[in-house]
Amino acid sequence: MNNAKPSLCIAGNLIGRNRGHVTTQGLILADRLVEEGFGVLAVSSKLNRLRRLLDIVWTIARNCRKTDVLIVEVYSGLGFFLADVASFLGKLLGIPSILVLHGGNLPDFAEKYPRWVKRVLRRAYTLVAPSSFMAERMSQYGFEVRVIPNVIDLENYGRRLRRAISPKLIWMRSFHPIYNPQMALDAFAAVRRELPDATLVMAGVDKGLEAAVKDSARRMGIGDAVRFPGFLDESAKIKEFSGADIYLNTNRIDNMPVSVVEACAMGLPVIATDVGGLSHLITHGETGLLVSDGDAAEMADAVLALVGGPDLVERLSANGRLLAERSAWATVRQSWEELFDQIVARKSEPAQPSSSLVEL
């Protein structure tokens, strides 16, 4: 890096500053960059969407003269409107911007609203995605996307190489339809028929389905073997992961799920649905096991294969840790610093579009 580090503004959904809310990649990146000596404004942690948007607009506008680089977190849905406003303001004020593409649903959103998405993404100096899956999907619109993995605090996850394991399962996502928590229950019920001592932890923020999932567990006769600890903060997450032996990921849509990388960091063998970017993240049989979307029986069979296959468990546990190390800050930091250097070096030059496409 140059001696004079650029001043940064990171704009997006940063509500993880509030207790009981998931810490987003924008927050993790902001905190890490501050530790490296960068001046960073991170906005916004306001829970109300309108106030969050106004906070972002006000912060960017008020600090435009002393901001060298604007980093905008881009999600689909209402989150894309926020990215539209923030990137427009950055362009208007002449601040070079990096748009960071998140969420497994963003490629489908782009297919539904291609003109809107292309218009917003063209404003960026460069586009960044945490996975090759996202980079490939968005390249069909004529954009070049740089891959910089999501960051995890690897030093917080003590490595535990597993070999012979018990059927102690953990599922951790929001209780929302796209995360398909019922599939985890169905797979677990099938496992219990073969291994009556099996247990399951289902943790995460309730997005409307938690009560229904709890009721389903009771009706299926497995309620006594399923525990619901709610949202896990960092220390609680590490405790629960340490006590488990297999991580289940049942998403219907995904990009590069940080929870999967965190499980790998702790040596947990991962079984995940083969959707979105999971096959770009996980190599089946080497760093995890992939099963068909919605196929609880296949997931149950994978659990049984792990419980009865110590060699497979050891391979997934060791290789999973290596996978997680690609997301360590020591590795990811260099990619961000190189990008910042490029932007600062070219800041005095005329802005270049991210794509050669013209509006249709």
Short mmCIF file of C-alpha atoms in Angstrom, two decimals:
data_model
loop_
_atom_site.label_atom_id
_atom_site.label_comp_id
_atom_site.label_asym_id
_atom_site.label_seq_id
_atom_site.Cartn_x
_atom_site.Cartn_y
_atom_site.Cartn_z
CA MET A 1 0.00 0.00 0.00
CA ASN A 2 0.93 3.64 -0.41
CA ASN A 3 1.90 5.42 2.80
CA ALA A 4 -1.14 7.67 2.52
CA LYS A 5 -4.12 5.36 2.88
CA PRO A 6 -7.34 6.42 1.18
CA SER A 7 -10.37 7.51 3.18
CA LEU A 8 -13.25 5.09 2.70
CA CYS A 9 -17.01 5.15 3.06
CA ILE A 10 -18.80 1.79 3.25
CA ALA A 11 -22.53 2.10 2.59
CA GLY A 12 -25.12 -0.62 2.96
CA ASN A 13 -27.25 -2.61 5.35
CA LEU A 14 -25.04 -2.56 8.44
CA ILE A 15 -27.69 -3.25 11.09
CA GLY A 16 -25.48 -5.92 12.63
CA ARG A 17 -24.26 -3.13 14.94
CA ASN A 18 -27.53 -3.79 16.78
CA ARG A 19 -27.88 -6.66 19.23
CA GLY A 20 -29.63 -9.71 17.78
CA HIS A 21 -28.88 -8.89 14.14
CA VAL A 22 -26.46 -10.68 11.83
CA THR A 23 -23.08 -9.04 11.30
CA THR A 24 -22.79 -8.29 7.58
CA GLN A 25 -19.67 -8.40 5.46
CA GLY A 26 -19.72 -4.61 5.20
CA LEU A 27 -19.34 -4.35 8.96
CA ILE A 28 -16.58 -6.93 9.13
CA LEU A 29 -14.70 -5.22 6.31
CA ALA A 30 -15.10 -1.80 7.93
CA ASP A 31 -13.77 -2.99 11.28
CA ARG A 32 -10.83 -4.80 9.72
CA LEU A 33 -9.84 -1.79 7.62
CA VAL A 34 -9.98 0.47 10.67
CA GLU A 35 -7.56 -1.92 12.39
CA GLU A 36 -5.24 -1.50 9.38
CA GLY A 37 -5.19 2.27 9.83
CA PHE A 38 -7.73 3.32 7.20
CA GLY A 39 -10.16 6.13 7.84
CA VAL A 40 -13.56 4.46 7.43
CA LEU A 41 -17.12 5.73 7.61
CA ALA A 42 -19.55 2.79 7.86
CA VAL A 43 -23.20 3.59 7.26
CA SER A 44 -25.91 2.71 8.16
CA SER A 45 -26.85 0.74 11.23
CA LYS A 46 -30.29 2.29 11.60
CA LEU A 47 -33.01 -0.36 11.78
CA ASN A 48 -35.72 1.63 10.02
CA ARG A 49 -35.22 1.34 6.23
CA LEU A 50 -36.12 4.96 5.46
CA ARG A 51 -33.87 6.30 8.20
CA ARG A 52 -31.11 4.01 6.99
CA LEU A 53 -31.41 5.38 3.47
CA LEU A 54 -31.44 8.98 4.67
CA ASP A 55 -28.44 8.32 6.89
CA ILE A 56 -26.52 6.92 3.90
CA VAL A 57 -27.42 9.88 1.69
CA TRP A 58 -26.52 12.41 4.35
CA THR A 59 -23.21 10.73 5.22
CA ILE A 60 -22.04 10.43 1.62
CA ALA A 61 -23.03 14.00 0.77
CA ARG A 62 -21.56 15.53 3.92
CA ASN A 63 -18.24 13.72 3.58
CA CYS A 64 -17.81 13.73 -0.21
CA ARG A 65 -14.75 16.01 -0.21
CA LYS A 66 -12.79 13.77 2.14
CA THR A 67 -13.90 10.39 0.79
CA ASP A 68 -11.49 8.78 -1.66
CA VAL A 69 -13.42 5.56 -2.30
CA LEU A 70 -17.08 4.65 -1.82
CA ILE A 71 -17.84 0.96 -1.22
CA VAL A 72 -21.50 0.02 -1.74
CA GLU A 73 -22.95 -3.32 -0.60
CA VAL A 74 -25.36 -4.53 -3.32
CA TYR A 75 -28.23 -6.93 -2.61
CA SER A 76 -31.41 -7.73 -4.50
CA GLY A 77 -34.92 -6.55 -3.66
CA LEU A 78 -35.26 -3.41 -1.57
CA GLY A 79 -31.54 -3.56 -0.91
CA PHE A 80 -30.91 -2.83 -4.57
CA PHE A 81 -32.81 0.44 -4.34
CA LEU A 82 -30.45 1.46 -1.55
CA ALA A 83 -27.46 0.58 -3.75
CA ASP A 84 -29.00 2.56 -6.62
CA VAL A 85 -29.30 5.70 -4.51
CA ALA A 86 -25.85 5.39 -2.92
CA SER A 87 -24.06 4.69 -6.22
CA PHE A 88 -25.92 7.51 -8.00
CA LEU A 89 -24.90 9.95 -5.31
CA GLY A 90 -21.31 8.75 -5.44
CA LYS A 91 -21.23 9.21 -9.21
CA LEU A 92 -22.84 12.64 -8.94
CA LEU A 93 -20.24 13.75 -6.40
CA GLY A 94 -17.30 12.27 -8.30
CA ILE A 95 -16.36 9.60 -5.74
CA PRO A 96 -14.94 6.41 -7.31
CA SER A 97 -17.11 3.53 -6.19
CA ILE A 98 -16.71 -0.21 -5.66
CA LEU A 99 -19.97 -2.14 -5.83
CA VAL A 100 -19.82 -5.42 -3.89
CA LEU A 101 -22.32 -7.99 -5.15
CA HIS A 102 -23.98 -10.14 -2.49
CA GLY A 103 -26.85 -12.59 -2.11
CA GLY A 104 -27.71 -15.69 -4.10
CA ASN A 105 -30.85 -14.04 -5.46
CA LEU A 106 -29.04 -11.15 -7.18
CA PRO A 107 -28.51 -12.98 -10.53
CA ASP A 108 -32.23 -13.80 -10.74
CA PHE A 109 -33.05 -10.21 -9.79
CA ALA A 110 -30.78 -9.04 -12.63
CA GLU A 111 -32.62 -11.28 -15.09
CA LYS A 112 -35.91 -9.75 -13.99
CA TYR A 113 -34.69 -6.14 -14.08
CA PRO A 114 -31.73 -6.12 -16.51
CA ARG A 115 -31.93 -2.46 -17.56
CA TRP A 116 -32.05 -1.25 -13.96
CA VAL A 117 -29.22 -3.51 -12.83
CA LYS A 118 -26.95 -2.63 -15.76
CA ARG A 119 -27.57 1.08 -15.24
CA VAL A 120 -26.57 0.88 -11.57
CA LEU A 121 -23.56 -1.40 -12.01
CA ARG A 122 -22.09 0.78 -14.78
CA ARG A 123 -21.51 3.51 -12.22
CA ALA A 124 -18.80 1.50 -10.49
CA TYR A 125 -15.08 1.89 -10.93
CA THR A 126 -15.05 -1.87 -10.42
CA LEU A 127 -17.36 -4.65 -9.32
CA VAL A 128 -16.41 -7.12 -6.60
CA ALA A 129 -18.07 -10.43 -5.77
CA PRO A 130 -17.21 -12.92 -3.02
CA SER A 131 -17.56 -15.93 -5.34
CA SER A 132 -16.77 -17.03 -8.87
CA PHE A 133 -20.44 -18.03 -9.15
CA MET A 134 -21.57 -14.42 -8.82
CA ALA A 135 -18.79 -13.19 -11.10
CA GLU A 136 -19.75 -15.65 -13.83
CA ARG A 137 -23.48 -14.94 -13.59
CA MET A 138 -23.04 -11.18 -13.75
CA SER A 139 -20.45 -11.34 -16.54
CA GLN A 140 -23.27 -12.22 -18.97
CA TYR A 141 -24.25 -8.54 -18.83
CA GLY A 142 -20.82 -7.50 -20.09
CA PHE A 143 -19.22 -6.70 -16.76
CA GLU A 144 -15.87 -7.76 -15.42
CA VAL A 145 -16.13 -8.76 -11.78
CA ARG A 146 -13.19 -9.15 -9.44
CA VAL A 147 -13.49 -12.01 -6.94
CA ILE A 148 -12.54 -11.17 -3.34
CA PRO A 149 -13.81 -13.74 -0.83
CA ASN A 150 -15.96 -12.90 2.17
CA VAL A 151 -13.98 -12.37 5.35
CA ILE A 152 -14.13 -14.45 8.51
CA ASP A 153 -12.18 -13.92 11.72
CA LEU A 154 -10.31 -17.19 11.30
CA GLU A 155 -8.35 -16.72 14.51
CA ASN A 156 -11.61 -16.90 16.46
CA TYR A 157 -12.42 -20.38 15.17
CA GLY A 158 -10.31 -22.97 16.88
CA ARG A 159 -9.50 -25.79 14.50
CA ARG A 160 -10.74 -29.20 15.57
CA LEU A 161 -9.89 -31.96 13.15
CA ARG A 162 -12.68 -34.53 13.25
CA ARG A 163 -12.52 -38.23 12.38
CA ALA A 164 -14.90 -40.49 14.31
CA ILE A 165 -18.05 -38.45 14.94
CA SER A 166 -21.44 -38.69 16.59
CA PRO A 167 -24.72 -37.70 14.89
CA LYS A 168 -24.75 -34.24 16.47
CA LEU A 169 -26.14 -31.96 13.77
CA ILE A 170 -26.36 -28.19 13.59
CA TRP A 171 -28.32 -25.94 11.23
CA MET A 172 -27.85 -22.17 11.45
CA ARG A 173 -29.64 -19.75 9.16
CA SER A 174 -32.69 -17.48 9.41
CA PHE A 175 -36.06 -19.17 9.72
CA HIS A 176 -37.20 -18.07 6.27
CA PRO A 177 -38.51 -20.04 3.26
CA ILE A 178 -35.33 -19.52 1.19
CA TYR A 179 -33.33 -21.33 3.88
CA ASN A 180 -35.78 -24.27 3.93
CA PRO A 181 -35.50 -25.25 7.62
CA GLN A 182 -38.13 -27.99 7.16
CA MET A 183 -35.66 -29.92 5.01
CA ALA A 184 -33.26 -30.09 7.96
CA LEU A 185 -36.06 -31.48 10.14
CA ASP A 186 -37.08 -34.06 7.53
CA ALA A 187 -33.49 -35.22 7.08
CA PHE A 188 -32.99 -35.39 10.81
CA ALA A 189 -36.13 -37.48 11.28
CA ALA A 190 -34.79 -39.99 8.76
CA VAL A 191 -31.44 -40.08 10.56
CA ARG A 192 -33.18 -40.68 13.90
CA ARG A 193 -34.82 -43.80 12.55
CA GLU A 194 -31.33 -45.26 12.05
CA LEU A 195 -29.53 -43.49 14.89
CA PRO A 196 -31.90 -42.85 17.82
CA ASP A 197 -29.28 -40.89 19.75
CA ALA A 198 -28.98 -38.22 17.04
CA THR A 199 -29.54 -34.58 18.02
CA LEU A 200 -30.13 -31.38 16.07
CA VAL A 201 -29.56 -27.73 16.92
CA MET A 202 -31.50 -25.22 14.81
CA ALA A 203 -30.25 -21.69 15.42
CA GLY A 204 -30.94 -18.34 13.82
CA VAL A 205 -33.12 -15.28 13.57
CA ASP A 206 -36.85 -15.86 13.21
CA LYS A 207 -38.12 -14.57 9.86
CA GLY A 208 -41.61 -15.96 10.30
CA LEU A 209 -41.09 -19.74 10.27
CA GLU A 210 -39.61 -20.61 13.65
CA ALA A 211 -42.92 -21.34 15.38
CA ALA A 212 -44.04 -23.54 12.48
CA VAL A 213 -40.75 -25.44 12.51
CA LYS A 214 -40.99 -26.03 16.26
CA ASP A 215 -44.55 -27.26 15.86
CA SER A 216 -43.47 -29.53 13.01
CA ALA A 217 -40.73 -31.05 15.18
CA ARG A 218 -43.29 -31.85 17.86
CA ARG A 219 -45.74 -33.39 15.40
CA MET A 220 -42.95 -35.51 13.89
CA GLY A 221 -42.11 -36.88 17.33
CA ILE A 222 -38.57 -35.46 17.35
CA GLY A 223 -39.18 -32.34 19.43
CA ASP A 224 -37.21 -33.68 22.38
CA ALA A 225 -34.12 -34.12 20.19
CA VAL A 226 -34.19 -30.68 18.54
CA ARG A 227 -32.99 -27.57 20.34
CA PHE A 228 -33.71 -23.97 19.26
CA PRO A 229 -31.21 -21.57 20.90
CA GLY A 230 -32.27 -18.56 18.79
CA PHE A 231 -29.85 -16.03 17.36
CA LEU A 232 -26.21 -16.86 18.09
CA ASP A 233 -23.72 -14.11 18.76
CA GLU A 234 -20.06 -14.80 18.08
CA SER A 235 -19.27 -16.59 21.34
CA ALA A 236 -22.49 -18.62 21.30
CA LYS A 237 -21.87 -19.61 17.68
CA ILE A 238 -18.40 -20.91 18.47
CA LYS A 239 -19.76 -22.82 21.46
CA GLU A 240 -22.53 -24.48 19.42
CA PHE A 241 -20.23 -25.29 16.50
CA SER A 242 -17.70 -26.80 18.89
CA GLY A 243 -20.33 -29.13 20.31
CA ALA A 244 -21.61 -30.30 16.92
CA ASP A 245 -20.17 -32.79 14.44
CA ILE A 246 -22.03 -32.07 11.16
CA TYR A 247 -23.27 -28.80 9.66
CA LEU A 248 -26.42 -28.82 7.50
CA ASN A 249 -27.07 -26.12 4.90
CA THR A 250 -30.51 -26.45 3.31
CA ASN A 251 -30.76 -23.23 1.33
CA ARG A 252 -32.84 -22.97 -1.82
CA ILE A 253 -30.79 -19.93 -2.94
CA ASP A 254 -27.22 -19.10 -1.99
CA ASN A 255 -24.03 -17.37 -3.11
CA MET A 256 -21.05 -17.79 -0.78
CA PRO A 257 -22.63 -18.44 2.63
CA VAL A 258 -20.38 -17.23 5.43
CA SER A 259 -21.96 -19.73 7.83
CA VAL A 260 -20.67 -22.61 5.68
CA VAL A 261 -17.17 -21.13 5.67
CA GLU A 262 -17.34 -20.68 9.44
CA ALA A 263 -18.35 -24.33 9.87
CA CYS A 264 -15.43 -25.38 7.68
CA ALA A 265 -13.11 -23.22 9.75
CA MET A 266 -14.00 -25.24 12.83
CA GLY A 267 -13.48 -28.55 11.08
CA LEU A 268 -17.18 -29.37 10.82
CA PRO A 269 -18.03 -31.59 7.84
CA VAL A 270 -20.61 -29.72 5.76
CA ILE A 271 -23.60 -31.15 3.90
CA ALA A 272 -25.17 -28.52 1.65
CA THR A 273 -27.80 -28.29 -1.05
CA ASP A 274 -26.28 -27.91 -4.50
CA VAL A 275 -27.77 -24.51 -5.32
CA GLY A 276 -26.36 -21.19 -6.52
CA GLY A 277 -22.69 -20.79 -5.69
CA LEU A 278 -22.35 -23.81 -3.39
CA SER A 279 -20.76 -25.97 -6.08
CA HIS A 280 -18.27 -23.14 -6.70
CA LEU A 281 -17.45 -23.08 -3.00
CA ILE A 282 -17.56 -26.79 -2.14
CA THR A 283 -15.94 -29.65 -4.02
CA HIS A 284 -18.14 -32.69 -3.44
CA GLY A 285 -16.32 -35.38 -1.50
CA GLU A 286 -13.31 -33.16 -0.84
CA THR A 287 -14.39 -30.06 1.08
CA GLY A 288 -18.00 -31.03 1.77
CA LEU A 289 -20.94 -33.06 0.50
CA LEU A 290 -23.53 -31.67 -1.93
CA VAL A 291 -27.08 -32.98 -2.15
CA SER A 292 -30.04 -32.14 -4.37
CA ASP A 293 -32.16 -29.14 -3.46
CA GLY A 294 -35.02 -30.21 -1.20
CA ASP A 295 -33.96 -33.87 -1.07
CA ALA A 296 -34.10 -34.65 2.65
CA ALA A 297 -33.55 -38.38 2.07
CA GLU A 298 -30.31 -37.69 0.23
CA MET A 299 -29.17 -35.39 3.02
CA ALA A 300 -29.98 -38.06 5.61
CA ASP A 301 -27.97 -40.62 3.64
CA ALA A 302 -25.05 -38.18 3.60
CA VAL A 303 -25.25 -37.84 7.40
CA LEU A 304 -25.20 -41.62 7.79
CA ALA A 305 -22.22 -41.87 5.41
CA LEU A 306 -20.30 -39.43 7.57
CA VAL A 307 -21.15 -41.11 10.86
CA GLY A 308 -19.99 -44.42 9.41
CA GLY A 309 -17.04 -43.08 7.43
CA PRO A 310 -14.17 -41.72 9.56
CA ASP A 311 -11.82 -41.44 6.56
CA LEU A 312 -14.35 -39.28 4.71
CA VAL A 313 -14.92 -37.17 7.80
CA GLU A 314 -11.19 -36.59 8.28
CA ARG A 315 -10.77 -35.56 4.63
CA LEU A 316 -13.67 -33.10 4.71
CA SER A 317 -12.61 -31.71 8.07
CA ALA A 318 -9.01 -31.07 7.01
CA ASN A 319 -9.84 -29.75 3.54
CA GLY A 320 -12.68 -27.63 4.87
CA ARG A 321 -10.27 -25.81 7.12
CA LEU A 322 -8.04 -25.08 4.12
CA LEU A 323 -11.10 -23.75 2.28
CA ALA A 324 -11.85 -21.41 5.18
CA GLU A 325 -8.29 -20.12 5.22
CA ARG A 326 -8.93 -18.50 1.83
CA SER A 327 -11.30 -16.14 3.67
CA ALA A 328 -8.82 -15.19 6.39
CA TRP A 329 -8.19 -11.46 6.62
CA ALA A 330 -4.47 -11.89 6.03
CA THR A 331 -5.32 -13.25 2.57
CA VAL A 332 -8.27 -11.02 1.71
CA ARG A 333 -6.63 -7.80 2.90
CA GLN A 334 -4.03 -7.86 0.14
CA SER A 335 -6.72 -8.01 -2.56
CA TRP A 336 -8.54 -5.00 -1.10
CA GLU A 337 -5.36 -2.98 -0.67
CA GLU A 338 -4.29 -3.64 -4.27
CA LEU A 339 -7.69 -2.47 -5.47
CA PHE A 340 -7.53 0.70 -3.40
CA ASP A 341 -4.06 1.43 -4.79
CA GLN A 342 -5.39 1.13 -8.34
CA ILE A 343 -8.26 3.50 -7.66
CA VAL A 344 -6.11 6.12 -5.97
CA ALA A 345 -3.56 5.95 -8.79
CA ARG A 346 -6.27 6.57 -11.40
CA LYS A 347 -8.43 8.97 -9.42
CA SER A 348 -7.22 11.97 -11.41
CA GLU A 349 -8.07 10.28 -14.70
CA PRO A 350 -11.53 10.43 -16.32
CA ALA A 351 -13.89 7.80 -14.94
CA GLN A 352 -14.20 4.67 -17.06
CA PRO A 353 -17.42 2.64 -17.30
CA SER A 354 -17.46 -0.92 -15.98
CA SER A 355 -18.98 -2.18 -19.25
CA SER A 356 -18.85 -1.39 -22.93
CA LEU A 357 -22.56 -2.10 -23.28
CA VAL A 358 -24.93 0.68 -24.22
CA GLU A 359 -28.45 0.93 -22.90
CA LEU A 360 -30.83 -1.07 -25.08
#
